[in-house]
Amino acid sequence: MHTREEKLEAFGRLLDVLDRLRVECPWDRKQTNESLRPNTIEEVFELCEALMKDDSKNICKELGDVIMHVCFYALIGQEKEDFDIADVCNKQADKLIFRHPHVYGKEKAESAEQVLQNWEQIKLREKDGNKTVLSGVPAALPSIIKAYRIQDKARNVGFDWEQPEDVWQKVREELGELEAELKKGDKQKSTEELGDFIFSIINAARLYHLNPDNALEHTNQKFIRRFNYVEQHSIRVGKTLTQMTLEEMDELWNEAKKLENEQQS
């Protein structure tokens, strides 16, 4: 691993490269906050994919892309004379110090749970911090992640189930209400009840320290692998997927499932 001096030198080299590209490259020269935003979103999702796969090589690569975007936005801020990368780093360092009084101050926190219990109150005390507990949840977050963050923030101020198992009554209640509305055929109310049911499942996942977004993505990838197997092996019966019966597809699906289980055992 590199020394601290080597890390600082590498970060300075990246800034130097960006400074030059901003002047000499026609594409870099024309970029704005608005034009870069879609690329940034794509880079973050590519990083997330590498993280899900625990792919160290690509994690390193995608982190570089994300850092480059952070530095690029700071460079644009510098050109507008609003802020520069030093301001970005110093503000983040100040925030971390303020939010960790158990490290930089006299408060005590012996566990991660105690740190989280103090977290929301600390943020509310910040000069430019959140005005309400839930105001810190970005509106643009994907729905599953947003629901988890909303519930987590509420928990940090004591609004939560006393025991994890208590949530299952609520899950069953929401499922019953969803089934009732589906039987009535009311699409609007069924949609509302589906949202309530999903919210309760996410709550259950949180209480059992499971990440619902990660869990769903693992299932997405598992489905893709098995469905691809079905599609690739349909040639054995001389048919396209649209020509196969459900029973034939199920047989191939179970083959894929069995192979996965054997590889994991």
Short mmCIF file of C-alpha atoms in Angstrom, two decimals:
data_model
loop_
_atom_site.label_atom_id
_atom_site.label_comp_id
_atom_site.label_asym_id
_atom_site.label_seq_id
_atom_site.Cartn_x
_atom_site.Cartn_y
_atom_site.Cartn_z
CA MET A 1 0.00 0.00 0.00
CA HIS A 2 1.05 3.59 -0.56
CA THR A 3 2.32 6.05 2.03
CA ARG A 4 0.29 9.13 3.00
CA GLU A 5 2.65 11.30 0.96
CA GLU A 6 2.17 9.09 -2.10
CA LYS A 7 -1.61 9.26 -1.70
CA LEU A 8 -1.53 13.06 -1.53
CA GLU A 9 0.75 13.16 -4.56
CA ALA A 10 -1.62 10.90 -6.51
CA PHE A 11 -4.62 13.09 -5.62
CA GLY A 12 -2.69 16.19 -6.71
CA ARG A 13 -1.80 14.46 -9.99
CA LEU A 14 -5.49 13.81 -10.67
CA LEU A 15 -6.30 17.47 -10.04
CA ASP A 16 -3.48 18.53 -12.39
CA VAL A 17 -4.79 16.23 -15.13
CA LEU A 18 -8.32 17.63 -14.76
CA ASP A 19 -7.04 21.21 -14.83
CA ARG A 20 -5.27 20.53 -18.11
CA LEU A 21 -8.18 18.65 -19.70
CA ARG A 22 -10.57 21.45 -18.77
CA VAL A 23 -8.44 23.84 -20.85
CA GLU A 24 -7.21 21.67 -23.70
CA CYS A 25 -9.93 19.04 -24.32
CA PRO A 26 -13.02 20.24 -26.27
CA TRP A 27 -15.31 17.73 -24.52
CA ASP A 28 -14.12 18.50 -20.99
CA ARG A 29 -14.17 22.21 -21.70
CA LYS A 30 -17.89 22.26 -22.54
CA GLN A 31 -19.12 20.25 -19.54
CA THR A 32 -21.47 21.76 -16.94
CA ASN A 33 -23.06 20.50 -13.73
CA GLU A 34 -26.17 19.67 -15.74
CA SER A 35 -24.37 17.83 -18.54
CA LEU A 36 -22.22 15.79 -16.13
CA ARG A 37 -25.10 14.74 -13.87
CA PRO A 38 -26.36 11.78 -15.99
CA ASN A 39 -22.81 10.47 -16.33
CA THR A 40 -22.33 10.72 -12.58
CA ILE A 41 -25.46 8.68 -11.93
CA GLU A 42 -24.23 6.03 -14.37
CA GLU A 43 -20.81 5.91 -12.71
CA VAL A 44 -22.34 5.46 -9.26
CA PHE A 45 -24.50 2.59 -10.49
CA GLU A 46 -21.45 0.97 -12.10
CA LEU A 47 -19.66 1.27 -8.75
CA CYS A 48 -22.66 -0.30 -7.03
CA GLU A 49 -22.55 -3.23 -9.46
CA ALA A 50 -18.85 -3.81 -8.73
CA LEU A 51 -19.54 -3.61 -4.99
CA MET A 52 -22.35 -6.16 -5.26
CA LYS A 53 -19.95 -8.54 -7.02
CA ASP A 54 -17.14 -7.77 -4.54
CA ASP A 55 -14.99 -7.25 -7.63
CA SER A 56 -11.90 -5.49 -6.24
CA LYS A 57 -10.43 -4.67 -9.63
CA ASN A 58 -13.59 -2.94 -10.85
CA ILE A 59 -14.30 -1.35 -7.47
CA CYS A 60 -10.94 0.39 -7.78
CA LYS A 61 -11.70 1.42 -11.37
CA GLU A 62 -15.21 2.71 -10.64
CA LEU A 63 -14.09 4.57 -7.51
CA GLY A 64 -11.68 6.42 -9.77
CA ASP A 65 -14.52 7.44 -12.06
CA VAL A 66 -16.61 8.66 -9.13
CA ILE A 67 -13.70 10.60 -7.60
CA MET A 68 -13.03 12.17 -10.98
CA HIS A 69 -16.62 13.43 -11.10
CA VAL A 70 -16.36 14.85 -7.57
CA CYS A 71 -13.20 16.71 -8.56
CA PHE A 72 -14.79 17.89 -11.81
CA TYR A 73 -17.77 19.43 -9.98
CA ALA A 74 -15.34 21.10 -7.58
CA LEU A 75 -13.42 22.50 -10.56
CA ILE A 76 -16.64 23.94 -11.99
CA GLY A 77 -17.38 25.44 -8.57
CA GLN A 78 -13.90 26.97 -8.55
CA GLU A 79 -14.45 28.54 -11.97
CA LYS A 80 -17.64 30.13 -10.65
CA GLU A 81 -15.68 31.30 -7.58
CA ASP A 82 -18.18 29.50 -5.36
CA PHE A 83 -15.92 26.81 -3.83
CA ASP A 84 -13.01 24.53 -4.71
CA ILE A 85 -11.88 21.01 -3.80
CA ALA A 86 -10.24 22.27 -0.59
CA ASP A 87 -13.61 23.66 0.55
CA VAL A 88 -15.25 20.34 -0.25
CA CYS A 89 -12.69 18.39 1.76
CA ASN A 90 -12.61 20.82 4.69
CA LYS A 91 -16.39 20.98 4.99
CA GLN A 92 -16.57 17.19 5.00
CA ALA A 93 -13.82 16.93 7.61
CA ASP A 94 -15.57 19.55 9.79
CA LYS A 95 -18.84 17.65 9.50
CA LEU A 96 -17.25 14.34 10.44
CA ILE A 97 -15.55 15.88 13.46
CA PHE A 98 -18.79 17.54 14.60
CA ARG A 99 -20.75 14.31 14.19
CA HIS A 100 -18.24 12.25 16.17
CA PRO A 101 -18.07 13.95 19.58
CA HIS A 102 -17.29 10.53 21.10
CA VAL A 103 -13.99 10.65 19.18
CA TYR A 104 -13.19 14.39 19.04
CA GLY A 105 -15.09 15.52 22.13
CA LYS A 106 -16.07 14.37 25.59
CA GLU A 107 -19.20 12.36 24.81
CA LYS A 108 -19.19 8.60 25.27
CA ALA A 109 -20.36 5.97 22.79
CA GLU A 110 -19.32 2.40 23.44
CA SER A 111 -21.17 0.79 20.53
CA ALA A 112 -22.29 1.49 16.97
CA GLU A 113 -25.88 1.50 18.26
CA GLN A 114 -25.10 4.33 20.67
CA VAL A 115 -23.45 6.31 17.86
CA LEU A 116 -26.58 5.97 15.71
CA GLN A 117 -28.85 7.01 18.57
CA ASN A 118 -27.00 10.33 18.81
CA TRP A 119 -26.61 10.82 15.05
CA GLU A 120 -29.93 12.50 14.18
CA GLN A 121 -29.86 14.86 17.15
CA ILE A 122 -26.33 15.93 16.23
CA LYS A 123 -27.38 16.66 12.64
CA LEU A 124 -30.33 18.74 13.86
CA ARG A 125 -27.88 20.90 15.86
CA GLU A 126 -25.71 21.66 12.84
CA LYS A 127 -25.85 25.23 11.56
CA ASP A 128 -26.84 24.15 8.05
CA GLY A 129 -28.12 20.72 9.06
CA ASN A 130 -31.47 19.02 8.70
CA LYS A 131 -34.44 21.03 9.95
CA THR A 132 -36.47 17.89 10.65
CA VAL A 133 -35.52 14.26 11.19
CA LEU A 134 -36.74 13.13 7.75
CA SER A 135 -35.61 16.18 5.77
CA GLY A 136 -32.23 14.56 5.26
CA VAL A 137 -33.69 11.80 3.07
CA PRO A 138 -33.08 12.79 -0.58
CA ALA A 139 -36.29 12.92 -2.59
CA ALA A 140 -34.57 11.35 -5.61
CA LEU A 141 -33.53 8.15 -3.82
CA PRO A 142 -34.89 4.90 -5.30
CA SER A 143 -38.06 3.92 -3.44
CA ILE A 144 -36.72 0.86 -1.62
CA ILE A 145 -33.63 2.69 -0.36
CA LYS A 146 -35.75 5.73 0.55
CA ALA A 147 -38.17 3.63 2.59
CA TYR A 148 -35.26 2.01 4.45
CA ARG A 149 -33.65 5.38 5.19
CA ILE A 150 -36.96 6.88 6.37
CA GLN A 151 -37.49 3.98 8.78
CA ASP A 152 -33.88 4.09 9.94
CA LYS A 153 -34.02 7.80 10.69
CA ALA A 154 -37.28 7.35 12.63
CA ARG A 155 -35.62 4.57 14.61
CA ASN A 156 -32.73 6.85 15.56
CA VAL A 157 -35.12 9.05 17.54
CA GLY A 158 -36.94 6.12 19.17
CA PHE A 159 -39.89 5.64 16.77
CA ASP A 160 -39.62 1.91 16.18
CA TRP A 161 -40.90 -1.52 17.17
CA GLU A 162 -39.80 -2.64 20.62
CA GLN A 163 -38.96 -6.15 19.38
CA PRO A 164 -38.22 -7.24 15.78
CA GLU A 165 -40.81 -10.00 15.90
CA ASP A 166 -43.54 -7.43 16.62
CA VAL A 167 -43.37 -6.29 12.99
CA TRP A 168 -44.84 -9.52 11.60
CA GLN A 169 -48.33 -8.71 12.84
CA LYS A 170 -48.14 -5.49 10.84
CA VAL A 171 -46.87 -7.37 7.76
CA ARG A 172 -49.77 -9.83 7.98
CA GLU A 173 -52.21 -6.97 8.48
CA GLU A 174 -50.95 -5.14 5.40
CA LEU A 175 -51.04 -8.33 3.31
CA GLY A 176 -54.65 -8.93 4.35
CA GLU A 177 -55.63 -5.38 3.38
CA LEU A 178 -53.90 -5.79 0.02
CA GLU A 179 -55.69 -9.07 -0.69
CA ALA A 180 -59.04 -7.51 0.25
CA GLU A 181 -58.58 -4.59 -2.15
CA LEU A 182 -57.41 -6.90 -4.95
CA LYS A 183 -60.60 -8.93 -4.56
CA LYS A 184 -62.66 -5.74 -4.84
CA GLY A 185 -60.82 -4.83 -8.04
CA ASP A 186 -60.06 -1.27 -6.91
CA LYS A 187 -56.75 -0.53 -8.65
CA GLN A 188 -56.06 2.75 -6.83
CA LYS A 189 -56.60 1.33 -3.35
CA SER A 190 -54.80 -1.89 -4.32
CA THR A 191 -51.79 0.20 -5.35
CA GLU A 192 -51.85 2.03 -2.01
CA GLU A 193 -52.10 -1.22 -0.07
CA LEU A 194 -49.29 -2.75 -2.14
CA GLY A 195 -47.11 0.20 -1.13
CA ASP A 196 -48.03 -0.31 2.53
CA PHE A 197 -47.23 -4.01 2.28
CA ILE A 198 -43.84 -3.42 0.63
CA PHE A 199 -43.05 -0.73 3.23
CA SER A 200 -43.80 -3.21 6.02
CA ILE A 201 -41.57 -5.88 4.44
CA ILE A 202 -38.72 -3.35 4.18
CA ASN A 203 -39.31 -2.50 7.84
CA ALA A 204 -39.05 -6.18 8.75
CA ALA A 205 -35.80 -6.50 6.80
CA ARG A 206 -34.35 -3.48 8.62
CA LEU A 207 -35.31 -4.85 12.03
CA TYR A 208 -33.48 -8.08 11.24
CA HIS A 209 -30.44 -6.16 9.96
CA LEU A 210 -30.97 -7.20 6.34
CA ASN A 211 -30.58 -4.78 3.45
CA PRO A 212 -33.69 -5.11 1.24
CA ASP A 213 -32.11 -3.42 -1.76
CA ASN A 214 -29.14 -5.79 -1.71
CA ALA A 215 -31.46 -8.74 -1.14
CA LEU A 216 -33.65 -7.84 -4.11
CA GLU A 217 -30.63 -7.28 -6.35
CA HIS A 218 -29.25 -10.72 -5.43
CA THR A 219 -32.63 -12.19 -6.40
CA ASN A 220 -32.63 -10.19 -9.65
CA GLN A 221 -29.23 -11.60 -10.55
CA LYS A 222 -30.28 -15.12 -9.57
CA PHE A 223 -33.36 -14.88 -11.79
CA ILE A 224 -31.25 -13.57 -14.69
CA ARG A 225 -28.78 -16.47 -14.37
CA ARG A 226 -31.50 -19.11 -14.27
CA PHE A 227 -33.58 -17.56 -17.03
CA ASN A 228 -30.49 -17.27 -19.24
CA TYR A 229 -29.87 -20.98 -18.60
CA VAL A 230 -33.41 -21.80 -19.70
CA GLU A 231 -33.00 -19.72 -22.85
CA GLN A 232 -29.58 -21.14 -23.73
CA HIS A 233 -30.66 -24.76 -23.21
CA SER A 234 -34.03 -24.55 -24.92
CA ILE A 235 -32.22 -25.62 -28.10
CA ARG A 236 -32.02 -29.11 -26.60
CA VAL A 237 -35.73 -29.51 -27.21
CA GLY A 238 -35.50 -27.72 -30.54
CA LYS A 239 -37.79 -24.86 -29.59
CA THR A 240 -37.69 -21.14 -28.91
CA LEU A 241 -38.91 -19.95 -25.53
CA THR A 242 -42.24 -18.86 -27.01
CA GLN A 243 -42.76 -22.37 -28.38
CA MET A 244 -42.02 -24.12 -25.09
CA THR A 245 -44.63 -25.09 -22.55
CA LEU A 246 -44.42 -23.78 -18.99
CA GLU A 247 -43.65 -27.33 -17.83
CA GLU A 248 -40.67 -27.54 -20.21
CA MET A 249 -39.33 -24.19 -19.02
CA ASP A 250 -39.83 -25.22 -15.38
CA GLU A 251 -37.77 -28.36 -15.99
CA LEU A 252 -34.86 -26.32 -17.32
CA TRP A 253 -35.31 -23.80 -14.50
CA ASN A 254 -34.98 -26.58 -11.93
CA GLU A 255 -31.84 -27.82 -13.71
CA ALA A 256 -30.31 -24.36 -13.36
CA LYS A 257 -31.31 -24.21 -9.71
CA LYS A 258 -29.80 -27.63 -9.04
CA LEU A 259 -26.53 -26.68 -10.72
CA GLU A 260 -26.28 -23.51 -8.64
CA ASN A 261 -26.88 -25.43 -5.43
CA GLU A 262 -24.22 -27.99 -6.35
CA GLN A 263 -21.70 -25.22 -7.13
CA GLN A 264 -22.41 -23.53 -3.78
CA SER A 265 -22.14 -26.73 -1.71
#
